Coordinates of C-alpha atoms in Angstrom, one line a residue:
Chain A
M1 CA -0.7 90.4 205.6
R2 CA 1.6 90.5 202.5
I3 CA 4.2 93.1 201.6
V4 CA 5.0 94.2 198.1
C5 CA 8.7 94.5 198.1
P6 CA 9.9 97.1 195.4
F7 CA 12.7 94.7 194.4
C8 CA 11.1 91.2 194.8
G9 CA 7.4 91.8 194.4
E10 CA 4.6 90.5 196.7
R11 CA 5.9 88.3 199.4
E12 CA 4.4 86.7 202.6
L13 CA 5.0 88.4 205.9
G14 CA 7.3 85.6 207.2
E15 CA 10.1 86.9 205.0
F16 CA 10.2 90.2 206.7
T17 CA 11.4 91.5 210.1
Y18 CA 9.9 94.6 211.8
L19 CA 12.3 97.2 213.1
G20 CA 9.9 99.8 214.4
D21 CA 8.5 103.3 214.0
A22 CA 10.3 105.2 211.2
K23 CA 9.6 108.6 212.9
P24 CA 12.1 108.8 215.7
V25 CA 15.4 110.3 214.4
R26 CA 18.6 109.5 216.1
P27 CA 19.8 112.7 217.9
E28 CA 23.2 114.3 217.2
A29 CA 26.1 113.4 219.4
G30 CA 25.7 116.5 221.5
A31 CA 22.0 116.0 222.2
S32 CA 20.5 116.5 225.6
E33 CA 19.5 113.7 227.9
D34 CA 15.9 114.5 227.3
E35 CA 16.3 114.2 223.5
V36 CA 18.0 110.8 223.9
F37 CA 15.4 109.6 226.3
D38 CA 12.7 110.7 223.9
Y39 CA 14.4 108.9 221.0
V40 CA 15.1 105.6 222.8
Y41 CA 11.9 105.2 224.9
L42 CA 8.9 107.3 224.0
R43 CA 6.6 106.4 221.1
D44 CA 3.6 108.0 219.5
N45 CA 2.1 104.4 219.1
V46 CA -0.3 105.6 216.5
A47 CA -3.7 104.0 215.9
G48 CA -4.1 104.5 212.2
Q49 CA -1.6 105.4 209.4
T50 CA 2.0 105.0 210.5
S51 CA 5.3 104.7 208.8
E52 CA 7.7 102.0 209.9
Y53 CA 10.9 100.1 208.9
W54 CA 10.8 96.4 207.7
Y55 CA 13.8 94.3 206.7
H56 CA 13.4 91.8 203.8
G57 CA 15.7 89.2 205.3
G58 CA 14.0 86.3 203.4
G59 CA 14.5 88.1 200.0
C60 CA 16.6 90.9 198.8
R61 CA 17.8 91.9 202.3
A62 CA 16.8 95.5 201.8
W63 CA 15.4 97.8 204.4
L64 CA 12.0 99.1 203.5
K65 CA 9.9 102.0 204.6
V66 CA 6.3 100.8 204.9
T67 CA 3.2 102.9 205.4
R68 CA 0.6 100.8 207.2
N69 CA -2.6 101.3 209.1
T70 CA -2.3 99.7 212.5
L71 CA -6.1 99.4 212.9
T72 CA -6.6 97.4 209.7
H73 CA -3.1 96.1 208.7
E74 CA -3.7 97.7 205.3
I75 CA -0.4 98.7 203.6
S76 CA -0.6 101.8 201.4
S77 CA 3.0 102.2 200.3
V78 CA 6.4 100.4 200.4
E79 CA 9.5 102.1 199.3
P80 CA 13.3 101.6 199.8
A81 CA 14.4 103.1 203.1
A82 CA 16.8 105.9 202.5
G83 CA 19.9 105.8 204.7
A84 CA 19.7 102.2 205.7
G85 CA 21.0 100.2 202.8
A86 CA 21.1 103.4 200.6
T87 CA 24.0 102.3 198.4
K88 CA 22.2 99.0 197.6
V89 CA 19.0 101.0 196.8
G90 CA 20.9 103.3 194.5
A91 CA 22.6 100.5 192.7
Chain B
M1 CA -27.1 88.3 245.9
K2 CA -25.0 85.8 247.8
Y3 CA -24.1 82.6 246.1
S4 CA -24.2 79.3 248.1
I5 CA -25.3 75.7 247.7
F6 CA -28.8 76.8 248.8
S7 CA -29.0 79.6 246.2
L8 CA -28.0 77.1 243.6
A9 CA -30.6 74.5 244.8
R10 CA -33.3 77.2 244.8
A11 CA -32.4 78.3 241.3
A12 CA -32.3 74.7 240.1
L13 CA -35.8 74.0 241.5
S14 CA -37.2 77.0 239.7
G15 CA -35.8 75.8 236.4
H16 CA -32.9 78.4 236.5
K17 CA -35.3 81.1 235.4
N18 CA -34.9 83.3 238.5
W19 CA -31.2 84.1 238.6
Q20 CA -30.7 87.8 239.3
R21 CA -28.3 90.1 237.4
T22 CA -24.9 89.7 239.1
W23 CA -24.1 93.4 238.9
R24 CA -26.1 96.6 238.4
D25 CA -25.9 98.1 235.0
A26 CA -25.4 101.6 236.3
T27 CA -26.1 105.0 234.7
P28 CA -23.4 107.5 235.3
K29 CA -23.7 110.1 238.1
D30 CA -22.3 113.6 237.8
R31 CA -19.3 113.0 239.9
Y32 CA -17.3 110.2 241.6
D33 CA -14.4 110.2 244.0
V34 CA -12.5 107.9 241.7
V35 CA -13.2 107.1 238.0
I36 CA -11.5 104.1 236.6
I37 CA -11.2 104.0 232.8
G38 CA -11.3 100.4 231.6
G39 CA -13.7 97.6 232.8
G40 CA -11.3 94.8 232.4
G41 CA -9.9 92.6 235.1
H42 CA -7.5 95.2 236.4
G43 CA -10.0 98.1 236.4
L44 CA -12.7 96.1 238.1
A45 CA -10.2 94.6 240.7
T46 CA -9.0 98.2 241.4
A47 CA -12.6 99.3 242.0
W48 CA -13.3 96.4 244.3
F49 CA -10.1 96.9 246.4
L50 CA -10.9 100.6 246.6
A51 CA -14.2 99.8 248.1
S52 CA -13.4 96.8 250.2
E53 CA -9.8 97.5 251.3
Y54 CA -9.6 101.3 251.3
G55 CA -13.2 102.3 252.0
I56 CA -13.7 104.5 248.9
K57 CA -17.0 103.4 247.5
N58 CA -18.0 106.4 245.4
V59 CA -16.3 104.8 242.4
A60 CA -17.2 104.3 238.7
V61 CA -15.7 101.9 236.3
L62 CA -16.1 103.0 232.6
E63 CA -16.0 100.3 230.0
K64 CA -16.3 101.2 226.3
G65 CA -17.7 97.8 225.3
W66 CA -19.2 95.2 227.7
I67 CA -17.5 93.5 230.6
G68 CA -15.3 90.7 229.3
S69 CA -15.1 92.0 225.7
G70 CA -11.5 93.1 225.8
N71 CA -8.3 91.3 226.9
A72 CA -10.1 89.8 229.9
G73 CA -11.7 87.4 227.4
R74 CA -8.7 87.1 225.2
N75 CA -6.0 85.5 227.3
T76 CA -4.6 82.0 228.1
T77 CA -5.8 82.1 231.7
I78 CA -2.4 81.2 233.3
I79 CA -1.6 82.3 236.9
R80 CA 1.9 82.0 238.4
S81 CA 4.5 83.9 240.4
N82 CA 7.8 82.5 239.0
Y83 CA 9.7 85.8 238.5
G84 CA 13.3 86.4 239.4
L85 CA 13.9 90.1 239.4
P86 CA 13.4 92.5 242.4
G87 CA 10.2 94.3 241.8
N88 CA 8.6 91.4 240.0
T89 CA 9.2 88.7 242.5
G90 CA 7.3 90.3 245.4
F91 CA 4.5 91.7 243.3
Y92 CA 3.6 88.5 241.5
E93 CA 3.6 86.6 244.7
L94 CA 1.3 89.2 246.3
S95 CA -1.0 88.6 243.3
M96 CA -0.7 84.8 243.7
K97 CA -1.8 85.0 247.3
L98 CA -4.8 87.1 246.3
W99 CA -5.7 84.4 243.7
E100 CA -5.6 81.8 246.4
R101 CA -8.3 83.6 248.4
M102 CA -10.2 85.3 245.5
E103 CA -13.2 83.0 245.5
Q104 CA -13.9 83.5 249.2
D105 CA -13.2 87.2 249.0
L106 CA -15.6 87.7 246.0
N107 CA -18.2 85.0 246.8
Y108 CA -17.8 83.9 243.2
N109 CA -16.5 80.7 241.6
A110 CA -13.5 81.8 239.5
M111 CA -12.4 78.2 239.0
V112 CA -8.9 78.9 240.3
S113 CA -7.0 75.6 239.7
Q114 CA -3.5 75.3 241.1
R115 CA -2.5 72.5 238.8
G116 CA 1.2 73.6 238.6
V117 CA 3.2 75.4 236.0
I118 CA 6.4 73.8 234.6
N119 CA 9.0 75.6 232.5
L120 CA 11.0 73.0 230.6
Y121 CA 14.7 73.5 230.0
H122 CA 16.7 72.1 227.1
S123 CA 20.3 73.0 227.8
D124 CA 22.8 73.3 230.6
A125 CA 22.7 77.0 230.5
Q126 CA 18.9 77.1 230.6
R127 CA 19.0 74.7 233.6
D128 CA 21.4 77.0 235.4
A129 CA 19.2 80.0 234.7
Y130 CA 16.1 78.2 236.0
A131 CA 18.0 77.0 239.1
R132 CA 18.9 80.6 239.8
R133 CA 15.4 81.8 239.3
G134 CA 14.0 79.0 241.5
N135 CA 16.5 79.9 244.2
T136 CA 15.4 83.5 244.1
M137 CA 11.8 82.4 244.4
R138 CA 12.6 80.2 247.4
I139 CA 14.6 82.9 249.1
N140 CA 11.5 85.0 248.8
G141 CA 9.2 82.3 250.3
I142 CA 7.7 81.3 246.9
D143 CA 7.5 77.6 246.0
A144 CA 9.8 76.3 243.3
E145 CA 11.2 72.9 242.4
L146 CA 13.9 72.1 239.9
L147 CA 13.0 68.8 238.3
D148 CA 15.5 66.6 236.5
L149 CA 14.8 64.5 233.4
A150 CA 13.5 61.4 235.3
A151 CA 11.1 63.5 237.3
V152 CA 9.7 65.2 234.2
R153 CA 9.4 61.9 232.4
K154 CA 7.3 60.6 235.3
M155 CA 5.1 63.7 235.4
I156 CA 4.6 64.3 231.7
P157 CA 5.5 61.0 229.9
F158 CA 4.1 61.9 226.5
L159 CA 6.6 64.6 225.6
N160 CA 9.0 64.2 222.7
F161 CA 12.1 63.5 224.9
D162 CA 14.1 62.5 221.8
N163 CA 13.9 65.8 220.1
A164 CA 17.4 66.0 218.6
R165 CA 17.8 69.8 218.6
F166 CA 16.0 70.6 221.9
P167 CA 16.0 67.5 224.1
V168 CA 14.0 68.1 227.3
Q169 CA 16.4 67.9 230.2
G170 CA 14.2 68.9 233.1
G171 CA 12.0 71.8 234.3
L172 CA 11.3 74.4 236.9
L173 CA 8.0 73.6 238.6
Q174 CA 5.8 75.9 240.6
R175 CA 3.0 73.7 242.0
R176 CA 0.9 76.7 243.2
G177 CA 0.7 78.1 239.7
G178 CA -2.1 77.0 237.4
T179 CA -5.1 78.5 235.6
A180 CA -8.3 80.4 236.5
R181 CA -11.5 81.0 234.5
H182 CA -10.9 84.4 232.9
D183 CA -14.5 85.4 232.3
A184 CA -15.4 84.5 235.9
V185 CA -12.6 86.7 237.2
V186 CA -14.1 89.8 235.7
W187 CA -17.7 88.8 236.4
G188 CA -16.7 88.1 240.0
Y189 CA -15.0 91.4 240.5
A190 CA -18.0 93.2 238.9
H191 CA -20.4 91.3 241.1
A192 CA -18.5 92.0 244.3
A193 CA -17.7 95.6 243.5
S194 CA -21.3 96.4 242.5
A195 CA -22.5 94.9 245.8
L196 CA -20.3 97.5 247.6
G197 CA -21.8 100.4 245.6
V198 CA -19.3 100.7 242.7
D199 CA -21.0 101.8 239.5
I200 CA -20.1 99.7 236.6
I201 CA -20.9 101.6 233.4
Q202 CA -20.8 99.7 230.1
N203 CA -20.9 101.1 226.6
C204 CA -19.2 104.3 227.9
E205 CA -16.2 105.3 225.9
V206 CA -13.9 108.0 227.2
T207 CA -13.3 110.6 224.6
G208 CA -11.3 113.2 226.5
F209 CA -10.3 114.6 229.9
V210 CA -11.9 117.5 231.8
R211 CA -9.0 119.7 233.0
E212 CA -8.6 122.9 235.1
A213 CA -6.6 125.8 233.9
N214 CA -3.5 124.5 235.8
G215 CA -3.8 121.2 233.9
K216 CA -5.3 119.1 236.8
V217 CA -7.7 116.4 235.6
T218 CA -11.1 116.8 237.2
G219 CA -13.2 114.4 235.1
V220 CA -13.7 112.7 231.8
E221 CA -15.7 113.4 228.7
T222 CA -17.5 110.2 227.6
S223 CA -19.9 109.0 225.0
R224 CA -22.5 109.2 227.8
G225 CA -21.7 112.7 228.9
K226 CA -19.3 114.5 231.2
I227 CA -18.4 112.7 234.5
G228 CA -16.5 114.6 237.2
A229 CA -13.9 112.8 239.3
G230 CA -11.6 113.5 242.2
K231 CA -9.0 111.2 240.7
V232 CA -8.9 109.3 237.4
G233 CA -7.2 105.9 237.0
M234 CA -6.3 104.4 233.6
A235 CA -6.4 100.6 233.3
V236 CA -7.0 100.2 229.5
A237 CA -4.5 97.5 228.5
G238 CA -3.5 97.8 224.8
S239 CA -5.0 101.3 224.5
S240 CA -2.9 103.1 227.1
S241 CA -1.0 105.2 224.5
R242 CA -4.3 106.3 222.9
V243 CA -6.0 107.4 226.2
A244 CA -2.8 109.0 227.5
A245 CA -2.5 111.0 224.3
M246 CA -5.8 112.7 225.2
A247 CA -4.0 114.1 228.2
G248 CA -1.0 115.1 226.2
L249 CA 1.2 112.3 227.4
R250 CA 3.6 110.1 225.4
L251 CA 4.4 106.7 227.0
P252 CA 7.3 104.2 226.7
I253 CA 4.8 101.8 225.2
E254 CA 4.0 100.2 221.8
S255 CA 0.8 98.2 221.2
H256 CA 1.2 94.7 219.8
V257 CA -1.0 91.8 219.0
L258 CA -0.6 88.5 220.8
Q259 CA -2.5 85.5 219.4
A260 CA -3.9 82.6 221.4
F261 CA -5.3 79.3 220.2
V262 CA -7.8 76.6 221.3
S263 CA -8.0 73.1 219.9
E264 CA -11.1 70.9 219.8
A265 CA -11.8 69.2 223.1
I266 CA -10.0 66.0 223.9
K267 CA -9.8 63.8 227.0
P268 CA -7.7 65.0 229.9
L269 CA -4.1 65.0 228.7
I270 CA -2.0 67.9 230.0
P271 CA -1.9 67.9 233.8
G272 CA -1.0 71.6 234.4
V273 CA 0.6 74.4 232.4
M274 CA 3.7 73.6 230.4
T275 CA 6.1 75.9 228.6
F276 CA 8.5 74.8 225.9
G277 CA 11.7 76.8 226.8
A278 CA 13.5 76.2 223.6
G279 CA 11.0 78.0 221.5
H280 CA 8.2 80.1 222.9
F281 CA 5.2 77.9 223.4
Y282 CA 2.9 77.5 226.4
V283 CA -0.1 75.2 226.8
S284 CA -2.7 74.1 229.2
Q285 CA -5.9 72.2 228.9
S286 CA -9.2 73.9 229.8
D287 CA -11.8 72.2 231.9
K288 CA -13.9 71.7 228.7
G289 CA -11.0 69.7 227.3
G290 CA -9.6 72.1 224.7
L291 CA -5.9 72.7 224.5
V292 CA -5.2 76.4 225.1
F293 CA -1.9 77.6 223.8
G294 CA 0.1 80.5 222.5
G295 CA 3.6 81.8 221.8
D296 CA 5.2 85.0 220.6
I297 CA 3.6 88.3 219.8
D298 CA 3.3 89.0 216.0
G299 CA 6.2 91.5 216.5
Y300 CA 4.9 94.7 214.9
N301 CA 2.6 97.5 216.1
S302 CA -1.1 96.7 215.8
Y303 CA -4.5 97.7 217.1
A304 CA -6.3 95.2 214.9
Q305 CA -7.2 92.5 217.4
R306 CA -6.3 89.8 214.9
G307 CA -3.0 88.2 214.1
N308 CA -1.1 86.9 211.1
M309 CA -0.1 83.5 209.7
P310 CA 3.7 83.3 210.4
V311 CA 3.2 83.4 214.2
M312 CA 0.4 80.9 214.0
E313 CA 2.8 78.6 212.1
D314 CA 5.6 79.2 214.6
V315 CA 3.3 78.4 217.6
C316 CA 2.0 75.2 216.1
E317 CA 5.6 74.1 215.3
G318 CA 6.5 74.7 219.0
G319 CA 3.6 72.5 220.0
M320 CA 4.5 69.8 217.5
A321 CA 8.2 69.8 218.7
L322 CA 7.0 69.1 222.2
M323 CA 4.1 66.8 221.6
P324 CA 4.1 65.4 218.0
M325 CA 0.8 63.5 218.7
I326 CA -1.2 66.8 218.8
G327 CA -0.7 67.1 215.0
R328 CA -3.9 65.2 214.6
V329 CA -5.9 67.6 216.8
R330 CA -7.8 70.2 215.0
L331 CA -7.5 73.9 215.8
L332 CA -10.9 75.2 216.8
R333 CA -10.4 78.9 217.4
Q334 CA -7.7 81.6 217.2
W335 CA -7.8 85.2 218.3
G336 CA -5.6 88.2 219.0
G337 CA -5.5 90.7 221.8
I338 CA -3.8 94.0 221.8
M339 CA -1.3 94.7 224.6
D340 CA 0.9 97.4 225.8
M341 CA 4.4 96.3 225.2
S342 CA 6.6 98.4 227.5
M343 CA 10.2 99.1 226.7
D344 CA 11.6 96.7 229.4
G345 CA 8.7 94.2 229.4
S346 CA 7.5 95.2 232.9
P347 CA 4.4 97.1 234.0
I348 CA 4.0 100.8 235.0
I349 CA 1.8 101.7 238.0
D350 CA 2.4 105.3 238.9
K351 CA 1.1 108.8 239.1
T352 CA 1.5 110.6 235.8
P353 CA 3.0 114.1 235.4
V354 CA -0.7 115.2 235.0
D355 CA -2.2 116.0 238.4
G356 CA -5.2 113.8 239.1
L357 CA -4.4 111.2 236.5
Y358 CA -3.0 107.8 237.5
L359 CA -1.6 105.1 235.2
N360 CA -1.8 101.3 235.3
A361 CA -0.2 100.1 232.0
G362 CA 2.5 98.1 230.2
W363 CA 1.5 94.6 231.2
C364 CA 3.0 93.0 228.1
Y365 CA 2.1 89.3 228.0
G366 CA 1.5 89.1 231.7
G367 CA -1.7 91.0 232.5
F368 CA -3.9 88.1 233.5
K369 CA -1.9 86.6 236.3
A370 CA -1.4 90.1 237.7
T371 CA -5.1 90.9 237.9
P372 CA -5.7 90.8 241.7
G373 CA -2.3 92.1 242.6
S374 CA -2.6 94.9 240.0
G375 CA -6.0 95.9 241.4
F376 CA -4.7 95.9 244.9
V377 CA -1.6 98.0 244.4
F378 CA -3.4 100.4 242.0
A379 CA -6.1 100.9 244.6
H380 CA -3.4 101.6 247.2
L381 CA -1.9 104.3 244.9
L382 CA -5.2 105.9 244.2
A383 CA -6.3 105.9 247.8
R384 CA -3.1 106.9 249.5
D385 CA -1.2 108.7 246.8
V386 CA 2.0 106.7 247.5
P387 CA 2.9 103.4 245.7
H388 CA 2.3 100.1 247.5
E389 CA 5.7 98.7 248.6
E390 CA 5.4 95.7 246.3
A391 CA 4.9 98.0 243.3
A392 CA 7.3 100.7 244.2
R393 CA 9.6 99.8 241.3
F394 CA 7.0 100.0 238.6
R395 CA 7.7 103.7 238.1
L396 CA 7.0 105.6 234.9
D397 CA 10.3 107.4 235.1
R398 CA 12.4 104.3 235.4
F399 CA 13.5 104.5 231.8
R400 CA 14.9 107.9 232.4
T401 CA 16.6 106.9 235.6
G402 CA 17.9 103.6 234.4
A403 CA 16.1 101.5 237.0
M404 CA 14.5 99.2 234.4
I405 CA 13.1 95.7 235.2
D406 CA 14.1 93.7 232.2
E407 CA 13.1 90.1 233.2
K408 CA 14.1 88.6 229.9
G409 CA 17.3 90.6 229.5
Q410 CA 16.4 91.8 226.0
G411 CA 17.0 95.5 226.1
A412 CA 14.9 98.5 225.2
Q413 CA 12.8 97.0 222.3
P414 CA 9.2 96.1 223.0
N415 CA 8.8 93.4 220.3
L416 CA 11.6 91.3 221.9
H417 CA 9.9 90.9 225.3

């Protein structure tokens, strides 16, 4: 598996670190216990197309949002992750 | 059939042409008291204990492939009970005791070999942690010995003791640990369960649940038709989230790939099971002579049953750090299995919020050693509707209540366990 970093080009997997599913959104401060539980612990754990965060620690150190198929490891898109490292992305 | 030295002699005299099938290849009936989804070690063990221990014999085990095609045939065959946290300690020892009598119980040679498991330590802090774990084990009646450097040198003289970064200082040894023949474990359970009337149904994939208006599960839809069930138990290893989703459940689980490796066969070298505590590397030698080893999971969600290069490199580096001479041994095979990585690294054996549906999931790395214990306590839950006392902490709601069992102390992220 290789990831095409939008800043550095195609690089081998060892340069990247996986953070996890990009779908869960951190609840607001006043969120209920159920919402926090859901965010921290429950996962869709999709078999197929999924969107996830990867960190390019061995390269430009940007956070990336990667669309990948968990059944085949095929990557269909890589883009800078908005929010995480947004200022760097915009620069 | 019953295996004995006489049955072996009889078969040998007739040129090994008259061996019978060891289990019946059953066709599904309309209804069973209990349907187990998943014909791996855990599912088959559950069915056997339901029949032999709890007297429930109208049981079917549904396997989407063939027996031994899943994680049962994709592990590193290690058995041990060296756990330190309440919940784990008692459960894995229960499982260890069942391993010790498995071959007699099943009338099947599972090649259980108690050659010892040693976890090496490389720092004072790690020694203290292992001393504490060993003490916990001994308090609970489990064997454990803390070895110093001289004792390890005597036992495994070929290690790289002069490793500058991670010098071996000693190890925690469990002599009753060891390995078992993974295929024979599933074949043995299938053989023994089938003899008690359990239907083992292969090539039968579950595609949905049959439910009443109030939500209760009363059966399963499969690729071989609808099958009614009093209770349905899930024991599907890396596919728990997928099967649970058919019943509308989301689980605290991610599926990850763990790779394992086998070298070409060499003469007897490694006496038991060794783990390299400074990295993450574990190795044993199979009875055929191949070195069987593994390390970390690949670290990202996967259902692909194959791994990637960085972990392969990392595992081989761990092996080389410990035993530089294996650098000349060729790697023969490599494979990947898909596992439920739970949020605290520990299993879940519980009723689900869906009436009639029971869950056995979240085994992370540790499913093989748990096989008999898992089957025993899951059968107890299915038969009696209350958890077995040694599995009472493996609750599905422990993440909500905060009663997590985080053996590695890593926190709520599956790819760290």
